[in-house]
Short mmCIF file of C-alpha atoms in Angstrom, two decimals:
data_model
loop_
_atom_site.label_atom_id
_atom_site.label_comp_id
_atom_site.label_asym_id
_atom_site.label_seq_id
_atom_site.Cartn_x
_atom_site.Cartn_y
_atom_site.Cartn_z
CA UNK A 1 -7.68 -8.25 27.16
CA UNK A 2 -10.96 -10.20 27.94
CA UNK A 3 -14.12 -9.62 25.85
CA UNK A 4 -17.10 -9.58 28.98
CA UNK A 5 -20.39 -9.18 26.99
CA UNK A 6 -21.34 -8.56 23.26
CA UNK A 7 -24.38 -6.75 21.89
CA UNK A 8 -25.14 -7.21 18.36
CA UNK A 9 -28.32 -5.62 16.77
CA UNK A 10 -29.00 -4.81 12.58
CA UNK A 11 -25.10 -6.11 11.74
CA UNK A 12 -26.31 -8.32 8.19
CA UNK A 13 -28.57 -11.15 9.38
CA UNK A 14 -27.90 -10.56 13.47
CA UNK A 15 -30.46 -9.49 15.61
CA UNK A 16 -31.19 -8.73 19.03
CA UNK A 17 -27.75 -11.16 19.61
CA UNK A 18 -26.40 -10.63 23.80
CA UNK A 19 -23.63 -12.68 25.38
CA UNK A 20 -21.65 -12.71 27.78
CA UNK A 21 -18.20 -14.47 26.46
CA UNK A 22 -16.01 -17.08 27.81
CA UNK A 23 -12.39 -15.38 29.39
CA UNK A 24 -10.61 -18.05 27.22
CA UNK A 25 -12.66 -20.11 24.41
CA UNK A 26 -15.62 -19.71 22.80
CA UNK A 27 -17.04 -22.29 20.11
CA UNK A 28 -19.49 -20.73 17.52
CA UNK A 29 -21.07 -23.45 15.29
CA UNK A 30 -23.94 -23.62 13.25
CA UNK A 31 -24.15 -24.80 9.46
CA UNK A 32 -23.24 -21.89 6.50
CA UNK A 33 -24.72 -18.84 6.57
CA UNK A 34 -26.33 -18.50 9.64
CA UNK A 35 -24.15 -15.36 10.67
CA UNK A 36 -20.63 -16.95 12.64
CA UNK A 37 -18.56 -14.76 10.84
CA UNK A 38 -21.02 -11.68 11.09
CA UNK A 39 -20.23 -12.65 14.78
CA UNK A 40 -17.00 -11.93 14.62
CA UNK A 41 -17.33 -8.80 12.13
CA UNK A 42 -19.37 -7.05 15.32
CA UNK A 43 -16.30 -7.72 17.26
CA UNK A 44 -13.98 -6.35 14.86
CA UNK A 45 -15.48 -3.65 13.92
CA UNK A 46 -15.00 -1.79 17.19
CA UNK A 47 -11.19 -1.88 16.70
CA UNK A 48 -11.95 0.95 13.66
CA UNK A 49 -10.69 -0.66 11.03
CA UNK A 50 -12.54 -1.97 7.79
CA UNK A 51 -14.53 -5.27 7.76
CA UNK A 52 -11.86 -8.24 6.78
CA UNK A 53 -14.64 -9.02 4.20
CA UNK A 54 -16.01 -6.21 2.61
CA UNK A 55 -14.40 -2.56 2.05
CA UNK A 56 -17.86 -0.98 2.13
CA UNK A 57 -19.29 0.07 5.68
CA UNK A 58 -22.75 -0.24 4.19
CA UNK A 59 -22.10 -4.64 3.40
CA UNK A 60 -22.46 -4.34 6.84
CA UNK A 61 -26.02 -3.26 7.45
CA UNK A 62 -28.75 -6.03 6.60
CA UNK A 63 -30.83 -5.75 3.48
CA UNK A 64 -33.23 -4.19 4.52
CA UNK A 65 -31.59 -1.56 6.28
CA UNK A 66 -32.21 0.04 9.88
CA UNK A 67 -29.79 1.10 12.80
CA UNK A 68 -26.79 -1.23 13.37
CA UNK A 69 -25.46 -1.16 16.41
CA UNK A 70 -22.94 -3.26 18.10
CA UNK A 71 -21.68 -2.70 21.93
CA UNK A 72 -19.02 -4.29 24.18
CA UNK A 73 -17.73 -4.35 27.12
CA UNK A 74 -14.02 -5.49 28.05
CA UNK A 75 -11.26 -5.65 30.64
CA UNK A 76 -8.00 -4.83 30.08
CA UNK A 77 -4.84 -4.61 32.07
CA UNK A 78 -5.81 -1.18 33.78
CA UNK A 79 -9.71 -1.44 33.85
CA UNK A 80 -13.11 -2.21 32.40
CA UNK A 81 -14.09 -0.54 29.34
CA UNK A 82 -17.17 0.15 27.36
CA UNK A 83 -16.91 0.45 22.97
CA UNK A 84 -20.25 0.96 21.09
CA UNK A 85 -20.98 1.65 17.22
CA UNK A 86 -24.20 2.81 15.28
CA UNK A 87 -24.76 2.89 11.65
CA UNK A 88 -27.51 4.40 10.41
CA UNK A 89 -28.30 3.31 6.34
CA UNK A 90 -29.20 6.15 4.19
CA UNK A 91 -27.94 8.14 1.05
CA UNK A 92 -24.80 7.07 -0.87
CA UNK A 93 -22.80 6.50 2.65
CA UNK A 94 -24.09 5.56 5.95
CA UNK A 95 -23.43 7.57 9.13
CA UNK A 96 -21.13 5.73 11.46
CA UNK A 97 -20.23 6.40 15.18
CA UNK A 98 -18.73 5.49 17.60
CA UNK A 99 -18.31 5.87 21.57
CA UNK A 100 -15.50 4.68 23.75
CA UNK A 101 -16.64 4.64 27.76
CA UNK A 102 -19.68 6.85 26.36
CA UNK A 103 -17.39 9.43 25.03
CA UNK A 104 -17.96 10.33 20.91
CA UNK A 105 -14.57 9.30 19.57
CA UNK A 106 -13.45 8.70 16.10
CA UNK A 107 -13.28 5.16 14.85
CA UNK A 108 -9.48 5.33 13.90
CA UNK A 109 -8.79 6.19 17.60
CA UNK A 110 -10.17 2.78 18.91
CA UNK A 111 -7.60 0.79 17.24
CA UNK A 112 -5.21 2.17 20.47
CA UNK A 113 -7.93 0.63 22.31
CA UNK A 114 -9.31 -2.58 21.44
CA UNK A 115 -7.06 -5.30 19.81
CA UNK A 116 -7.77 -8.25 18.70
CA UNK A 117 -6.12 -10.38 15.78
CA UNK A 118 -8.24 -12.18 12.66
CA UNK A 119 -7.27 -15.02 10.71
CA UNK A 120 -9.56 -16.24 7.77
CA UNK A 121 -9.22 -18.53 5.07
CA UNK A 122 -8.60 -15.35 2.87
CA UNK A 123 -5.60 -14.66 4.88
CA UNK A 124 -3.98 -17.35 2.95
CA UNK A 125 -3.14 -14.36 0.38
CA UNK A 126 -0.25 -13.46 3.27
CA UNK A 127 1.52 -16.04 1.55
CA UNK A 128 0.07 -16.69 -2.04
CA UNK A 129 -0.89 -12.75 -2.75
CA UNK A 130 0.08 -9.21 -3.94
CA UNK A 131 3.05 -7.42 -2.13
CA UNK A 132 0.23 -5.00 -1.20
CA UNK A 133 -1.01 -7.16 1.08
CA UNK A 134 1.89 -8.02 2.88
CA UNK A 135 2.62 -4.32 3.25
CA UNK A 136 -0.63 -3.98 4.38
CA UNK A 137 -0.17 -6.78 7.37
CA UNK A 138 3.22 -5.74 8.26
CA UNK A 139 2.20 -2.06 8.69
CA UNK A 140 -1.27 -3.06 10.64
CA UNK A 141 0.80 -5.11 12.92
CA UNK A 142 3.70 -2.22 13.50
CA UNK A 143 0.73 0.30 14.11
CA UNK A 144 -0.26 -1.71 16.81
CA UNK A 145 2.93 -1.36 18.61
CA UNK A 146 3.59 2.05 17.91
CA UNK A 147 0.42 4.04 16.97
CA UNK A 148 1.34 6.77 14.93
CA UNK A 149 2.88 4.97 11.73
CA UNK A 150 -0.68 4.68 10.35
CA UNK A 151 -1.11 8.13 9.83
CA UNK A 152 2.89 8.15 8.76
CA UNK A 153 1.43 5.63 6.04
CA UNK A 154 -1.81 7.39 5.22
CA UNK A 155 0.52 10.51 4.82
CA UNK A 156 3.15 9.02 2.80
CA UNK A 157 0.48 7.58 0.03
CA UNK A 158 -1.23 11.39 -0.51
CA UNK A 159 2.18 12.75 -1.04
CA UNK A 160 2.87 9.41 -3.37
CA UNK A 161 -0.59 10.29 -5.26
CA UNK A 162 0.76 13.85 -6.03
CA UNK A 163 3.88 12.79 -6.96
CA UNK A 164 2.32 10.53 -9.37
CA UNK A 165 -0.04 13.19 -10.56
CA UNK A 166 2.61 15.00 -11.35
CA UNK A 167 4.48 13.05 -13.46
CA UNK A 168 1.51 12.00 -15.36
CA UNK A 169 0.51 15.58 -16.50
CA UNK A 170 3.85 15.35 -18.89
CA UNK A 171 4.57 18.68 -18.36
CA UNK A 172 7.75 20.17 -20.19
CA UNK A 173 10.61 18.13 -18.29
CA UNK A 174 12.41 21.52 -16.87
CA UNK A 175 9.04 22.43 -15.17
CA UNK A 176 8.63 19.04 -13.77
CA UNK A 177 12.19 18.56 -12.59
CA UNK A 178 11.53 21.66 -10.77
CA UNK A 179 8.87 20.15 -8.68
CA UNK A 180 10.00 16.83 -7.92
CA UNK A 181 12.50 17.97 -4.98
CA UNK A 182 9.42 19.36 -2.85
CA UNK A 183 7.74 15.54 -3.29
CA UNK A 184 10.94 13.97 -2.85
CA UNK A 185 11.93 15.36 0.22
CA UNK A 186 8.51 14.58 1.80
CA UNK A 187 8.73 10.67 0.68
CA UNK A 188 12.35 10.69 1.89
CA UNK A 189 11.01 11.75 5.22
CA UNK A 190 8.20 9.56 5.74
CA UNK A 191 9.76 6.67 3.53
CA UNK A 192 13.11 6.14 6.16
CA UNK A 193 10.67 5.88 9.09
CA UNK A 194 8.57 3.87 8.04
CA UNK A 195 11.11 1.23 6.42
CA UNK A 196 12.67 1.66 10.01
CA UNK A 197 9.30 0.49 11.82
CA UNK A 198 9.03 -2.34 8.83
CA UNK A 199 11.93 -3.74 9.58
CA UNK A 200 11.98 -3.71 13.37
CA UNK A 201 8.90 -5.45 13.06
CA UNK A 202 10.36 -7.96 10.47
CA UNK A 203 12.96 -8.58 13.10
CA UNK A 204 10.49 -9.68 15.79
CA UNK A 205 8.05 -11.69 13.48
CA UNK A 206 11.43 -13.51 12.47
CA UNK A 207 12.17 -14.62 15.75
CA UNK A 208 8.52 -15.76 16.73
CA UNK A 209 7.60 -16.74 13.48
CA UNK A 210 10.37 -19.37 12.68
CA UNK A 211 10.40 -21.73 15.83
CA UNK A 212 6.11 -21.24 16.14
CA UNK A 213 6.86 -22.72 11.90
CA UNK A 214 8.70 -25.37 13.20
CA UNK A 215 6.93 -26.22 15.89
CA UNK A 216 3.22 -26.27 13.49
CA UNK A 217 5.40 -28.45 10.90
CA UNK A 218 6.47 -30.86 13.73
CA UNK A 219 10.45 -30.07 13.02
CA UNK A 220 10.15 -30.90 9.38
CA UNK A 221 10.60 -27.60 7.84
CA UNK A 222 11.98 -24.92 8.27
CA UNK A 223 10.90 -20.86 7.04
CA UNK A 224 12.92 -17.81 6.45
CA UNK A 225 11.47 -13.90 6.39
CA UNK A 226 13.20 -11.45 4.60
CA UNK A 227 11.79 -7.82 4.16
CA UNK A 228 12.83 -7.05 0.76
CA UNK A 229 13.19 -3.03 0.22
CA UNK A 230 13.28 -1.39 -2.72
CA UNK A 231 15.57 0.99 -1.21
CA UNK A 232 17.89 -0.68 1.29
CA UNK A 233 18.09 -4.22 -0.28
CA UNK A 234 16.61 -7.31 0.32
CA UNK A 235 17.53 -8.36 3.95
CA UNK A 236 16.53 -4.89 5.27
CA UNK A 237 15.79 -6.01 8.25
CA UNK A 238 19.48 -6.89 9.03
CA UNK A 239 21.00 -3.82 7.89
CA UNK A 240 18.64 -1.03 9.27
CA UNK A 241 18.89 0.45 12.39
CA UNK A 242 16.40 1.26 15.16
CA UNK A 243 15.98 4.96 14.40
CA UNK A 244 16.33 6.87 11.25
CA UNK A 245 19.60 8.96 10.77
CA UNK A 246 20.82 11.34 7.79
CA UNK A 247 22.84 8.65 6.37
CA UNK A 248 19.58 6.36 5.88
CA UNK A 249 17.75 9.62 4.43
CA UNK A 250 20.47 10.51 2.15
CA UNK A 251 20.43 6.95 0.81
CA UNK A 252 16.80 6.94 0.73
CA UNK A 253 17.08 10.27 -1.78
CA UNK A 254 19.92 8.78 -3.81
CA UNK A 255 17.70 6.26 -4.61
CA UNK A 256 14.77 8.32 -5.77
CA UNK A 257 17.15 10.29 -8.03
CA UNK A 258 17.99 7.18 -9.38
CA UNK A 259 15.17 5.84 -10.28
CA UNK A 260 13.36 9.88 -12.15
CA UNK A 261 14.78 9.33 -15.71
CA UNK A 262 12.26 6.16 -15.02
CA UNK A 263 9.85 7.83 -13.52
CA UNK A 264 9.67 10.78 -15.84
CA UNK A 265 9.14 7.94 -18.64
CA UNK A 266 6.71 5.60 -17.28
CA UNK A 267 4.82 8.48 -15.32
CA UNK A 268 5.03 6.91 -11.87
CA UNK A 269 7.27 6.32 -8.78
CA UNK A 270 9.64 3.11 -9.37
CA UNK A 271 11.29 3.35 -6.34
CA UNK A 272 10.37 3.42 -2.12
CA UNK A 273 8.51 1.52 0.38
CA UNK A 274 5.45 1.75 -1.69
CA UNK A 275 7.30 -1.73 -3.64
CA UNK A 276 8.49 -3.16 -0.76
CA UNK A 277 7.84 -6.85 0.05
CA UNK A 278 8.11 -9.81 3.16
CA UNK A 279 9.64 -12.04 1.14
CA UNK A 280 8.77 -15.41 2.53
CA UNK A 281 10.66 -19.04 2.34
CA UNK A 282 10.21 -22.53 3.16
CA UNK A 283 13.35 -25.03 2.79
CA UNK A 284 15.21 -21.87 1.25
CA UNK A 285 12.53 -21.64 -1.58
CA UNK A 286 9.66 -19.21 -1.79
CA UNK A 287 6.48 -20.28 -0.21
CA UNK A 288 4.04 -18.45 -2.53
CA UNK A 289 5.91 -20.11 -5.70
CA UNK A 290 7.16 -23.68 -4.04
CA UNK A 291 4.69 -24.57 -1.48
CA UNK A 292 2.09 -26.83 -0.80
CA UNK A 293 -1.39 -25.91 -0.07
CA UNK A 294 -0.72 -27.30 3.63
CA UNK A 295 2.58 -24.94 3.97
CA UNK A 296 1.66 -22.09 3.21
CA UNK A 297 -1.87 -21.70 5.05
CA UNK A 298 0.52 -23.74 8.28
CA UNK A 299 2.47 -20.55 7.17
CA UNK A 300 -0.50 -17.79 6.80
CA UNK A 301 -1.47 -19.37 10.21
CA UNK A 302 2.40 -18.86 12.26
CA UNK A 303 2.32 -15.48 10.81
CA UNK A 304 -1.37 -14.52 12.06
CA UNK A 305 -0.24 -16.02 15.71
CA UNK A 306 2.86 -14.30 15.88
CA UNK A 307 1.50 -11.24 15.64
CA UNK A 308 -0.63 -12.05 18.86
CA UNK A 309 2.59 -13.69 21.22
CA UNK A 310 4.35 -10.34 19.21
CA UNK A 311 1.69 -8.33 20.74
CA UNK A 312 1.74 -9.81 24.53
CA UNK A 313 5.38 -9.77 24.54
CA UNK A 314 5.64 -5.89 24.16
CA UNK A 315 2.09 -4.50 25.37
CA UNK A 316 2.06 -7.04 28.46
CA UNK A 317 -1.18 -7.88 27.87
CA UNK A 318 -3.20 -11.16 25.44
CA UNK A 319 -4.93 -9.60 22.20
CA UNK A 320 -8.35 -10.71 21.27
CA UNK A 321 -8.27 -14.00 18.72
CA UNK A 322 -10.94 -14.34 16.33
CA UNK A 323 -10.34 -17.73 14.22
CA UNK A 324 -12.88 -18.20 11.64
CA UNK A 325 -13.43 -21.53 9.82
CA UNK A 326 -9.73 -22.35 10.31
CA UNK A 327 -9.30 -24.55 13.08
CA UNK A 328 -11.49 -27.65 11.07
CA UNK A 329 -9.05 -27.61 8.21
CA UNK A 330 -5.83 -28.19 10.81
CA UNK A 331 -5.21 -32.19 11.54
CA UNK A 332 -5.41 -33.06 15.90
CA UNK A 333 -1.89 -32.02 15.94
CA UNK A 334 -1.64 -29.00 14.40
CA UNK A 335 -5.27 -27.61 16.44
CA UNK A 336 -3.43 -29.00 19.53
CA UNK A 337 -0.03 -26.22 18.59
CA UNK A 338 -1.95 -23.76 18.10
CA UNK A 339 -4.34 -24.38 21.06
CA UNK A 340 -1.13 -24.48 23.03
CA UNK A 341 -0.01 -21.18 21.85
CA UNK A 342 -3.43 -19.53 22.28
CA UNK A 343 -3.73 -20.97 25.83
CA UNK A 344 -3.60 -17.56 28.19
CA UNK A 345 -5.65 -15.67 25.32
CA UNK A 346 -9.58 -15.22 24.56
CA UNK A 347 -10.22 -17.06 21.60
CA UNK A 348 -13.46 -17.23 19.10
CA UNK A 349 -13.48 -19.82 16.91
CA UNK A 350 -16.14 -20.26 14.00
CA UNK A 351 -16.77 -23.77 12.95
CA UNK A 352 -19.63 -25.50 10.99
CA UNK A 353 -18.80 -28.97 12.04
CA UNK A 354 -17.65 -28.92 15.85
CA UNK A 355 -16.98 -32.38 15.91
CA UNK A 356 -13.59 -32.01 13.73
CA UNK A 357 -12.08 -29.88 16.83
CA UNK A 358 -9.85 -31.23 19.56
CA UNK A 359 -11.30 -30.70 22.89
CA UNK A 360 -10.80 -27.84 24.33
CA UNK A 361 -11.55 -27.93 27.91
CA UNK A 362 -12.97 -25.54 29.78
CA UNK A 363 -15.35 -22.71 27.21
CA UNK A 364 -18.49 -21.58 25.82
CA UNK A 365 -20.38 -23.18 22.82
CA UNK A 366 -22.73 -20.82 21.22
CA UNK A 367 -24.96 -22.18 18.37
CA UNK A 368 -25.90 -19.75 15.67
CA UNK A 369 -28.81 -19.97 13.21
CA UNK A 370 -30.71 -17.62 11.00
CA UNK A 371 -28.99 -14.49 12.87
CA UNK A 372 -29.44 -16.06 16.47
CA UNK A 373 -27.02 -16.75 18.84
CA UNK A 374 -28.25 -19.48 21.88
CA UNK A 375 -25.68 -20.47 24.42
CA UNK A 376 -25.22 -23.80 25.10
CA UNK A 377 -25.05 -25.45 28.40
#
């Protein structure tokens, strides 16, 4: 997938912004905040999914307000494409569309569409954060292999919410015990598949993650990913098959039986893939707790790739990478790996000192300041 030209108008400080990308790197430098990374928030936002910096569509529109709009066009493995997005500010919400090939479409539709993969500094928390946020990765980066687990997620956390609700109300226990089977059977349902998808994909990152490791920590270290379930144990991803069967459903059930004298007491779910984890190791001990600044964002970093060689493996085509304000912080060896790895994709890399980069041949070098982008020859 190759990014042709990029249209950015109203997106935070950008304006009147048009280029026509690189097919393989692209260099955006330019001191702090000038707009890089609103650079690459254009791009991502026409994948659908929130900005990786804000959860609010409205951070996106400039101060003081007016029409963002953001088009691109693309070639993928079948043909060229066209994606465009307007926001409109006003009231407590803005209006947001969006139009695929100049067809009205709904933003979650586009993530079937246009892929790319991000990695921040923030995405150090893959590593160093909440559970939640692994979940979160693991299930974005399943999605994009097989689309309709999103919706299998969104689905399972409404019926989790009123299963929760529940609970909490403290009804007499009779009346609540007589509700719980309806909620149960739902988040037995959705639960299996979903662990199934979670630990297929666990499988995969496993075997690219742990020689890409290897290869970013010249042969010095070595990692380990285990996908810790709450309902099938902590190497799930060893002992679960590729499609859900009664046997995994009953288990799944057992378990939530187990865990309602708990449940009734502390007025919430204890048990399901809602408290999973991707339990993560260096040198057999656990990255977030053990390891050094340098390991775990080398770590954040072999994750973030994988799921781009992950994604070229099984869709036969490169995903977009957007890099921002990581490459710097890599030493020459390190930049040179992951240049390696990133050879056959298009990259965009954000950078306030250029200079710290390893040369990367062939590209475009686009210099941004005060909201303008101006190509470079």
């Amino acid at each position: 997938m190759k990014l042709t030209k990029l249209e950015v108008d109203c997106l935070k400080n950008l304006k009147g912004v048009s280029l026509e990308p690189h097919p393989s790197y692209n260099l955006i430098f330019g001191e702090n905040a000038q707009g890089k990374t609103n650079l690459l928030e254009a791009i991502w936002a026409l994948t659908g999914c929130k900005s990786f910096r804000s959860t609010r569509d409205r951070d996106l529109l400039p101060f003081e307000g007016g029409t963002l709009q953001v088009a691109v066009q693309f070639q993928d493995v079948r043909r060229s494409q066209s994606l465009r997005l307007c926001m409109i500010s006003g009231g407590t919400a803005p209006e947001k569309k969006f139009w695929c090939n100049d067809v009205p479409q709904k933003g979650s539709a586009l993530f079937s569409v246009f892929h790319c993969v991000i990695f921040t500094p923030e995405d150090l928390a893959l590593v160093t954060g909440s559970p939640q946020r692994r979940r979160s990765f693991l299930d974005l980066c399943s999605a994009q292999l097989y689309m309709p687990l999103l919706p299998m997620v969104r689905r399972y956390q409404l019926v989790l919410n009123q299963r929760n609700a529940l609970l909490k109300q403290r009804l007499p226990e009779e009346q609540t015990m007589a509700m719980l089977p309806a909620w149960d059977e739902q988040l037995t349902a959705l639960g299996t598949e979903i662990a199934i998808y979670r630990a297929a994909y666990v499988r995969r990152l496993s075997e690219a993650c742990v020689p890409l490791y290897a290869e970013i920590s010249g042969g010095r270290e070595t990692v380990e990913l285990h996908y810790a379930s709450s309902v099938y144990g902590k190497d799930a991803q060893d002992m679960l098959p590729e499609h859900a069967d009664e046997t995994l459903k009953a288990h799944y059930r057992e378990r939530l039986l187990q865990s309602r004298s708990n449940d009734l007491l502390f007025g919430h779910t204890g048990a399901g893939v809602h408290r999973d984890d991707l339990e993560l190791k260096i040198d057999g001990k656990s990255a977030r707790d053990f390891g050094s600044q340098g390991q775990k964002k080398s770590l954040a970093l072999a994750l973030k790739l994988s799921q781009a060689l992950i994604y070229r493996e099984k869709q036969r085509e490169s995903p977009i990478v957007l890099l921002d304000d990581v490459m710097g912080e890599l030493d020459e060896t390190r930049q040179l790996v992951v240049s390696t790895i990133v050879r056959q994709m298009q990259v965009f890399v954000t950078t306030c000192h250029p200079e710290s980069l390893a040369a990367s041949g062939e590209g475009k070098r686009f210099f941004v300041r005060d909201g303008t982008v101006t190509e470079e020859g």
